[in-house]
Coordinates of C-alpha atoms in Angstrom, one line a residue:
Chain M
M1 CA 0.0 0.0 0.0
K2 CA 1.2 3.5 -0.9
I3 CA 0.7 6.3 1.6
L4 CA 1.1 9.9 0.7
Y5 CA 1.4 12.9 3.1
F6 CA 1.0 16.5 2.1
A7 CA 1.7 20.0 3.6
W8 CA 2.4 20.0 7.4
M9 CA 1.6 16.3 7.7
R10 CA 4.5 15.6 5.3
Q11 CA 6.7 17.9 7.3
R12 CA 5.8 16.3 10.7
I13 CA 6.2 12.7 9.4
G14 CA 9.3 13.6 7.5
A15 CA 8.3 11.8 4.3
S16 CA 6.1 12.6 1.3
S17 CA 5.3 8.9 0.7
E18 CA 6.0 5.4 1.8
D19 CA 5.1 1.9 0.8
I20 CA 3.9 -0.3 3.6
D21 CA 2.6 -3.8 4.0
L22 CA -0.8 -3.4 5.6
P23 CA -1.2 -5.6 8.7
D24 CA -4.2 -8.0 8.4
S25 CA -5.8 -6.4 11.4
V26 CA -6.1 -3.0 9.6
N27 CA -9.1 -2.6 7.3
T28 CA -10.3 1.0 7.6
V29 CA -8.7 4.4 7.4
D30 CA -9.3 4.8 11.1
G31 CA -7.5 1.6 11.8
L32 CA -4.6 2.7 9.5
V33 CA -4.3 5.9 11.4
D34 CA -4.1 4.1 14.8
W35 CA -1.5 1.8 13.4
L36 CA 0.6 4.7 11.9
I37 CA 0.5 6.6 15.2
S38 CA 1.9 3.5 16.9
R39 CA 4.9 3.7 14.7
G40 CA 6.4 6.9 16.2
D41 CA 6.2 10.4 17.5
G42 CA 6.3 12.1 14.1
Y43 CA 3.1 10.2 13.2
A44 CA 1.5 10.9 16.6
Q45 CA 2.2 14.6 16.0
A46 CA 0.9 14.6 12.4
F47 CA -2.3 12.8 13.4
A48 CA -2.8 14.6 16.8
K49 CA -5.8 16.6 15.5
R50 CA -7.4 13.7 13.7
G51 CA -10.7 15.6 13.3
V52 CA -9.2 18.2 10.9
I53 CA -7.3 15.7 8.7
R54 CA -8.7 14.7 5.4
A55 CA -8.1 11.3 3.7
A56 CA -8.3 10.1 0.1
V57 CA -8.4 6.5 -1.0
N58 CA -7.4 6.0 -4.6
Q59 CA -7.6 9.8 -5.1
E60 CA -11.2 10.2 -3.9
Y61 CA -12.1 11.9 -0.6
V62 CA -13.4 9.4 2.0
Q63 CA -14.6 9.3 5.5
F64 CA -12.4 7.6 8.1
D65 CA -14.6 4.5 8.3
H66 CA -13.9 3.8 4.6
A67 CA -12.3 0.5 3.9
V68 CA -8.6 0.2 3.0
A69 CA -6.7 -2.8 1.4
N70 CA -3.3 -3.6 0.1
G71 CA -2.9 -2.1 -3.3
D72 CA -4.8 1.1 -2.4
E73 CA -3.2 4.6 -2.7
I74 CA -4.0 6.4 0.6
A75 CA -3.3 10.1 1.1
F76 CA -3.5 12.2 4.3
F77 CA -3.5 15.9 4.3
P78 CA -4.8 19.1 6.1
P79 CA -7.8 20.9 4.7
V80 CA -7.0 22.2 1.2
T81 CA -6.2 25.9 0.6
G82 CA -6.0 26.2 -3.2
G83 CA -7.7 28.7 -5.5
Chain X
M1 CA -10.2 22.4 -20.2
I2 CA -8.0 22.1 -17.1
R3 CA -4.3 22.5 -16.6
V4 CA -2.1 22.1 -13.6
Q5 CA 1.3 23.7 -14.2
E6 CA 4.3 25.3 -12.7
E7 CA 4.7 27.9 -15.5
D8 CA 2.9 31.2 -15.6
F9 CA 0.0 31.8 -18.0
D10 CA -1.1 34.6 -20.4
I11 CA -4.6 35.6 -19.5
G12 CA -5.2 37.5 -22.7
A13 CA -4.1 34.5 -24.9
E14 CA -6.1 32.0 -22.7
L15 CA -9.4 34.0 -22.9
A16 CA -8.9 34.6 -26.6
A17 CA -8.4 30.8 -27.2
L18 CA -11.5 30.0 -25.1
S19 CA -14.0 31.9 -27.2
A20 CA -12.1 31.6 -30.6
G21 CA -14.3 30.3 -33.4
D22 CA -17.6 30.2 -31.5
T23 CA -19.6 33.3 -32.2
S24 CA -22.6 32.0 -30.3
I25 CA -20.7 33.1 -27.1
G26 CA -22.2 36.3 -25.6
G27 CA -19.8 36.7 -22.7
V28 CA -16.8 35.4 -20.9
A29 CA -16.5 35.7 -17.1
S30 CA -13.1 35.1 -15.5
F31 CA -11.3 35.3 -12.2
A32 CA -7.5 35.4 -11.8
G33 CA -6.2 34.8 -8.3
L34 CA -2.9 36.5 -7.4
V35 CA -0.4 36.1 -4.6
R36 CA -1.0 38.8 -1.9
D37 CA 1.9 40.6 -0.2
M38 CA 0.3 40.5 3.2
A39 CA -1.7 37.9 5.2
P40 CA -3.2 37.7 8.7
I41 CA -1.4 34.9 10.6
D42 CA -2.5 34.1 14.1
G43 CA -4.0 37.6 14.4
T44 CA -0.9 39.5 13.1
V45 CA -0.7 40.8 9.6
R46 CA 2.6 39.6 8.1
E47 CA 4.5 40.4 5.0
I48 CA 4.8 37.5 2.5
T49 CA 8.0 37.1 0.7
T50 CA 7.1 34.0 -1.3
M51 CA 4.3 31.5 -1.4
T52 CA 4.8 27.8 -2.3
L53 CA 1.9 25.8 -3.6
E54 CA 2.0 22.0 -3.1
H55 CA -0.5 19.7 -4.7
Y56 CA -1.4 16.1 -5.1
P57 CA -0.4 15.1 -8.7
G58 CA -3.0 12.8 -10.2
M59 CA -5.8 13.6 -7.8
T60 CA -5.6 17.3 -8.5
E61 CA -6.2 16.8 -12.2
K62 CA -9.0 14.2 -11.5
K63 CA -10.8 16.6 -9.1
L64 CA -10.4 19.6 -11.5
V65 CA -11.9 17.5 -14.4
A66 CA -14.8 16.5 -12.1
I67 CA -15.4 20.0 -10.9
E68 CA -15.4 21.4 -14.5
A69 CA -17.8 18.6 -15.6
E70 CA -20.1 19.5 -12.7
A71 CA -20.1 23.2 -13.8
N72 CA -20.9 22.2 -17.4
D73 CA -23.7 20.0 -16.1
R74 CA -25.2 22.9 -14.1
W75 CA -24.9 25.7 -16.6
P76 CA -25.1 26.0 -20.4
L77 CA -21.4 26.8 -21.0
A78 CA -19.9 27.0 -24.5
A79 CA -16.4 26.6 -23.0
S80 CA -14.6 26.6 -19.6
L81 CA -11.1 26.7 -18.4
I82 CA -9.3 26.1 -15.1
I83 CA -5.5 26.7 -14.8
H84 CA -3.9 26.3 -11.4
R85 CA -0.2 26.7 -10.8
Y86 CA 2.0 25.0 -8.2
G87 CA 5.6 25.7 -7.1
T88 CA 7.1 28.9 -5.6
L89 CA 5.5 32.2 -6.4
A90 CA 6.1 35.8 -5.4
P91 CA 3.6 38.5 -4.5
G92 CA 1.7 39.7 -7.5
D93 CA 2.2 36.4 -9.3
Q94 CA -0.8 34.6 -10.9
I95 CA -2.0 31.5 -9.0
V96 CA -5.2 30.5 -10.8
L97 CA -7.4 31.4 -13.7
V98 CA -11.0 30.3 -14.1
A99 CA -13.0 31.3 -17.1
C100 CA -16.5 30.4 -18.4
A101 CA -18.0 31.4 -21.7
S102 CA -21.7 31.2 -22.3
V103 CA -24.5 32.6 -24.5
H104 CA -25.8 34.3 -21.3
R105 CA -23.8 36.4 -18.9
Q106 CA -25.4 35.1 -15.7
A107 CA -24.5 31.5 -16.5
A108 CA -20.9 32.6 -17.2
F109 CA -20.7 34.5 -13.9
D110 CA -22.3 31.8 -11.8
A111 CA -20.3 29.0 -13.2
C112 CA -17.1 31.0 -12.7
Q113 CA -17.9 31.7 -9.0
F114 CA -18.9 28.1 -8.5
L115 CA -15.6 26.8 -9.8
M116 CA -13.6 29.2 -7.6
D117 CA -15.6 28.2 -4.5
W118 CA -15.0 24.5 -5.2
L119 CA -11.3 25.1 -5.9
K120 CA -11.0 26.7 -2.5
T121 CA -12.6 23.8 -0.7
D122 CA -12.0 20.6 -2.8
A123 CA -8.9 20.9 -5.0
P124 CA -5.9 19.3 -3.3
F125 CA -3.6 22.3 -3.1
W126 CA -1.9 23.7 0.0
K127 CA -0.3 27.1 0.4
L128 CA 2.9 27.7 2.4
E129 CA 3.6 31.4 3.0
D130 CA 7.1 32.4 3.8
T131 CA 7.1 35.4 6.2
D132 CA 9.5 37.1 8.5
A133 CA 8.1 34.7 11.1
G134 CA 9.1 31.7 9.0
G135 CA 7.0 29.4 6.8
V136 CA 3.3 29.2 7.7
W137 CA 0.8 26.9 6.2
V138 CA -2.4 28.8 5.2
D139 CA -5.4 27.9 7.2
T140 CA -8.8 27.1 5.8
R141 CA -11.1 30.1 5.9
D142 CA -14.6 29.7 7.3
S143 CA -15.9 32.0 4.6
D144 CA -14.7 29.5 1.9
G145 CA -16.8 26.8 3.4
K146 CA -19.8 29.1 3.5
A147 CA -19.2 30.2 0.0
K148 CA -19.4 26.6 -1.2
L149 CA -22.6 25.9 0.6
R150 CA -24.6 28.3 -1.6
W151 CA -24.2 25.8 -4.5
A152 CA -25.8 22.9 -2.5
N153 CA -28.9 23.3 -4.7
K154 CA -28.7 23.2 -8.5
P155 CA -29.7 26.4 -10.2
D156 CA -33.2 27.0 -11.3
P157 CA -33.0 26.4 -15.1
A158 CA -35.6 29.1 -15.6
S159 CA -33.6 31.8 -13.9
Chain I
M1 CA -11.1 53.9 -14.9
I2 CA -13.7 54.2 -17.6
R3 CA -13.2 54.4 -21.4
V4 CA -15.8 54.8 -24.2
Q5 CA -14.1 54.0 -27.5
E6 CA -14.6 52.8 -31.1
E7 CA -11.3 50.8 -31.1
D8 CA -10.9 47.2 -29.9
F9 CA -9.1 46.5 -26.6
D10 CA -6.6 43.9 -25.5
I11 CA -8.0 42.1 -22.4
G12 CA -4.7 40.7 -21.3
A13 CA -3.0 44.1 -21.4
E14 CA -5.9 45.8 -19.7
L15 CA -6.1 43.3 -16.8
A16 CA -2.3 43.4 -16.4
A17 CA -2.4 47.2 -16.1
L18 CA -5.2 47.0 -13.6
S19 CA -3.3 45.1 -11.0
A20 CA 0.2 46.2 -11.9
G21 CA 2.2 47.5 -9.0
D22 CA -0.4 46.7 -6.3
T23 CA 0.5 43.4 -4.6
S24 CA -2.2 43.7 -2.0
I25 CA -4.6 42.5 -4.8
G26 CA -5.8 38.9 -4.2
G27 CA -7.9 38.6 -7.3
V28 CA -9.3 40.2 -10.4
A29 CA -12.8 39.3 -11.6
S30 CA -13.7 40.3 -15.2
F31 CA -16.4 40.0 -17.8
A32 CA -16.1 40.5 -21.5
G33 CA -19.2 40.9 -23.6
L34 CA -19.1 39.7 -27.2
V35 CA -21.3 40.2 -30.3
R36 CA -23.4 37.0 -30.8
D37 CA -24.1 35.6 -34.2
M38 CA -27.8 34.8 -33.5
A39 CA -30.6 36.6 -31.7
P40 CA -34.3 36.0 -31.1
I41 CA -36.2 38.8 -32.9
D42 CA -40.0 38.8 -32.5
G43 CA -39.9 35.1 -31.7
T44 CA -37.6 34.1 -34.6
V45 CA -33.9 33.4 -34.1
R46 CA -32.1 35.4 -36.8
E47 CA -28.5 35.5 -37.9
I48 CA -26.7 38.7 -37.1
T49 CA -24.3 40.1 -39.7
T50 CA -23.2 43.2 -37.9
M51 CA -24.2 45.1 -34.8
T52 CA -24.0 48.9 -34.5
L53 CA -23.7 50.5 -31.1
E54 CA -25.0 54.0 -30.7
H55 CA -24.4 56.0 -27.6
Y56 CA -24.9 59.5 -26.0
P57 CA -21.5 61.1 -25.9
G58 CA -21.0 63.0 -22.8
M59 CA -23.8 61.4 -20.8
T60 CA -22.3 58.0 -21.4
E61 CA -19.0 58.9 -19.8
K62 CA -20.8 60.7 -16.9
K63 CA -23.0 57.7 -16.2
L64 CA -20.0 55.3 -16.3
V65 CA -18.0 57.4 -13.9
A66 CA -21.0 57.5 -11.5
I67 CA -21.6 53.7 -11.8
E68 CA -17.9 53.0 -11.2
A69 CA -17.9 55.3 -8.2
E70 CA -21.0 53.6 -6.8
A71 CA -19.2 50.2 -7.1
N72 CA -16.2 51.5 -5.3
D73 CA -18.4 52.9 -2.6
R74 CA -20.1 49.5 -2.1
W75 CA -17.1 47.2 -2.2
P76 CA -13.5 47.5 -1.2
L77 CA -11.9 47.6 -4.6
A78 CA -8.2 48.2 -5.3
A79 CA -8.9 49.0 -8.9
S80 CA -11.8 48.9 -11.4
L81 CA -12.2 49.3 -15.1
I82 CA -15.1 49.7 -17.6
I83 CA -14.4 49.8 -21.3
H84 CA -17.4 50.1 -23.7
R85 CA -17.2 50.3 -27.4
Y86 CA -19.4 52.0 -29.9
G87 CA -19.6 51.8 -33.7
T88 CA -20.1 48.8 -36.0
L89 CA -19.0 45.4 -34.8
A90 CA -19.1 41.8 -36.2
P91 CA -20.1 38.6 -34.4
G92 CA -17.3 37.5 -32.1
D93 CA -16.1 41.1 -31.6
Q94 CA -15.6 42.5 -28.1
I95 CA -18.2 45.0 -26.9
V96 CA -17.5 45.6 -23.3
L97 CA -14.9 44.8 -20.6
V98 CA -15.6 45.1 -16.9
A99 CA -12.9 44.2 -14.4
C100 CA -12.6 44.6 -10.6
A101 CA -9.6 43.9 -8.5
S102 CA -9.8 43.4 -4.7
V103 CA -8.1 41.9 -1.7
H104 CA -11.1 39.5 -1.5
R105 CA -12.5 37.5 -4.3
Q106 CA -16.2 37.9 -3.4
A107 CA -15.9 41.7 -3.5
A108 CA -14.3 41.5 -7.0
F109 CA -17.0 39.1 -8.3
D110 CA -19.9 41.1 -6.8
A111 CA -18.7 44.4 -8.0
C112 CA -18.1 43.0 -11.5
Q113 CA -21.7 41.7 -11.7
F114 CA -23.1 44.9 -10.3
L115 CA -21.3 46.9 -12.9
M116 CA -22.6 44.7 -15.8
D117 CA -26.1 44.8 -14.4
W118 CA -26.0 48.6 -14.3
L119 CA -24.5 48.9 -17.8
K120 CA -27.4 46.8 -19.2
T121 CA -30.1 49.1 -17.6
D122 CA -28.5 52.5 -17.2
A123 CA -25.7 53.2 -19.6
P124 CA -27.0 55.1 -22.6
F125 CA -26.1 52.7 -25.4
W126 CA -28.4 51.2 -28.0
K127 CA -27.8 48.2 -30.2
L128 CA -28.9 47.9 -33.8
E129 CA -28.6 44.3 -35.2
D130 CA -28.4 43.9 -38.9
T131 CA -30.1 40.7 -39.9
D132 CA -31.5 39.1 -43.1
A133 CA -34.8 40.8 -42.0
G134 CA -33.1 44.2 -41.9
G135 CA -31.9 46.4 -39.1
V136 CA -33.6 45.7 -35.7
W137 CA -33.1 47.7 -32.5
V138 CA -32.4 45.4 -29.6
D139 CA -35.2 45.3 -27.1
T140 CA -34.8 45.6 -23.3
R141 CA -34.8 42.2 -21.6
D142 CA -37.0 41.7 -18.6
S143 CA -34.2 39.6 -17.0
D144 CA -31.9 42.7 -17.1
G145 CA -34.3 44.7 -15.0
K146 CA -34.6 41.8 -12.5
A147 CA -30.8 41.4 -12.4
K148 CA -30.4 45.1 -11.4
L149 CA -33.0 44.8 -8.7
R150 CA -30.9 42.5 -6.6
W151 CA -28.5 45.4 -5.9
A152 CA -31.3 47.6 -4.5
N153 CA -29.8 47.0 -1.0
K154 CA -26.2 47.7 -0.2
P155 CA -24.1 44.6 0.6
D156 CA -23.7 43.5 4.2
P157 CA -20.2 44.7 5.1
A158 CA -19.8 41.6 7.3
S159 CA -20.4 39.1 4.5
Chain H
M1 CA -32.7 74.5 -26.1
K2 CA -30.9 71.5 -27.6
I3 CA -32.8 68.3 -28.1
L4 CA -31.1 65.0 -28.9
Y5 CA -32.8 61.8 -30.2
F6 CA -31.3 58.3 -30.2
A7 CA -31.8 54.9 -31.8
W8 CA -35.2 54.4 -33.4
M9 CA -36.5 57.8 -32.1
R10 CA -33.7 59.4 -34.1
Q11 CA -34.7 57.4 -37.2
R12 CA -38.4 58.2 -36.9
I13 CA -37.8 61.9 -36.3
G14 CA -35.1 62.0 -39.0
A15 CA -32.7 64.1 -36.9
S16 CA -30.2 63.3 -34.2
S17 CA -30.4 66.8 -32.7
E18 CA -32.1 70.1 -33.1
D19 CA -32.0 73.6 -31.5
I20 CA -35.4 75.0 -30.7
D21 CA -36.7 78.0 -29.0
L22 CA -38.9 76.8 -26.2
P23 CA -42.4 78.3 -26.2
D24 CA -43.2 80.1 -22.9
S25 CA -46.2 77.7 -22.4
V26 CA -43.8 74.7 -22.1
N27 CA -42.1 74.1 -18.8
T28 CA -42.0 70.3 -18.3
V29 CA -40.7 67.3 -20.3
D30 CA -44.4 66.2 -20.7
G31 CA -45.3 69.6 -22.1
L32 CA -42.3 69.5 -24.4
V33 CA -43.4 66.1 -25.8
D34 CA -46.9 67.4 -26.4
W35 CA -45.5 70.4 -28.3
L36 CA -43.1 68.2 -30.3
I37 CA -45.9 65.8 -31.3
S38 CA -47.8 68.8 -32.7
R39 CA -44.9 69.6 -35.0
G40 CA -45.5 66.6 -37.3
D41 CA -46.0 62.9 -38.0
G42 CA -42.4 61.9 -37.4
Y43 CA -42.6 63.2 -33.9
A44 CA -46.1 61.7 -33.4
Q45 CA -44.7 58.3 -34.4
A46 CA -41.5 58.6 -32.3
F47 CA -43.5 59.5 -29.2
A48 CA -46.5 57.2 -29.8
K49 CA -45.5 54.9 -26.9
R50 CA -44.7 57.6 -24.5
G51 CA -44.6 55.2 -21.6
V52 CA -41.5 53.4 -22.9
I53 CA -39.4 56.5 -23.7
R54 CA -36.8 57.7 -21.4
A55 CA -35.8 61.3 -21.0
A56 CA -32.6 63.0 -19.8
V57 CA -32.2 66.7 -18.9
N58 CA -28.6 67.9 -18.9
Q59 CA -27.5 64.3 -19.1
E60 CA -29.4 63.0 -16.0
Y61 CA -32.4 60.7 -16.2
V62 CA -35.6 62.5 -15.3
Q63 CA -39.3 61.7 -15.0
F64 CA -41.6 63.4 -17.5
D65 CA -42.9 65.9 -14.9
H66 CA -39.3 67.3 -14.6
A67 CA -38.9 71.0 -15.4
V68 CA -37.3 72.2 -18.6
A69 CA -36.0 75.6 -19.6
N70 CA -34.2 77.3 -22.5
G71 CA -30.5 76.5 -22.2
D72 CA -31.2 72.9 -21.1
E73 CA -29.9 69.9 -23.1
I74 CA -32.8 67.4 -23.4
A75 CA -32.5 63.9 -24.8
F76 CA -35.2 61.4 -25.7
F77 CA -34.4 57.7 -26.3
P78 CA -35.7 54.1 -26.0
P79 CA -34.7 51.9 -23.1
V80 CA -31.0 51.4 -23.2
T81 CA -29.5 48.1 -24.3
G82 CA -25.7 48.4 -23.7
G83 CA -23.4 46.1 -21.9

């Protein structure tokens, strides 16, 4: 599974993307976030305000109860500020 | 048409190309967003030296195509255009251009505002402002969320 | 700035000049009106070969100056521009350009629409369309009167 | 007094402007229209639908009960269609 991070999430985690093998126990965005937070302080800081973070699965916005599976492209980022 | 690019764009040439060859067009509404030299950051107005736009390659294009299709579904447009830049820009530089051509001016205006409102809330871009207090990620503005809400209902085709 | 002229104008150059040197500007909304090739005349859609714009020299400039001042009174604009042509034009030709620059995009959009609505109902111009049925003076459209009415109240400064 | 005519009013009257000496009996736009109509068929045709015609005195829109005086610039025209 490919995970992408943007803006200040990228900065806090220290990576713009990573390829991970999804543990069998993880099957939602929420579960993925819990698992990522367990990996270190950078993740914990990046996901501290979970309510403001947006997620996309395969380049479509999703809610955090959305399913995830190996092979998906997942992205996490702050609210967008384009235009 | 949508374009996501690092290079600058020429508004005159873009608008001319948009309406070229279609004399059914009665008007072209457009909006160009520029980098401002000042911004309120945590209650203090700070000078901006540069602004860096980050985006999500792939998803950005996909969302812009979808937003443009939605605008063309809602209003009778003869042509539409969204150009959004990324990379590092200076105050006064052009960030975005949205233009809508239609037989009727109200459709052109409404579609143009609709696209700008959606860009602000749904296009995966993030702005980092470099100031004398360091780099600061731009926060979402409440007014942008409100601006988008006015499009929750489709327009009355009779209006 | 307002201009009433027979010559064509270059939208790119006009918009660039409007925001040049003022990096407090966050956006420029504009509308360009073009001569359409078809028009409904007494219930029949007819092809337009040329359109001739007549105006009231002196009063036109006076009214445009007043309309522009009213827009600047209602919205916080950094700059504004109205160019309106007269004389004989062909389908696809540019008739009018309205542009408003502001720190905030909503002010720029609203002022631009306000100016277009007023131009349609209060600027002393008259359009004569040459068609295969002869020359026909364009009639006032009900929708233009309605469009103007929405500006009867000044905008809420908080919005 | 200078009187200007535009668009189809100009065509029906056959003149874009004229200088007239205002009779003493005429002191409103309405009175001026009545007097003009009495001058000939072209005027009668131009002012046939008086309700749709707009008037300006010294380049400001006015109602038809507005005062007129020698020295004023008066204009008559159909509803405007610019923009």
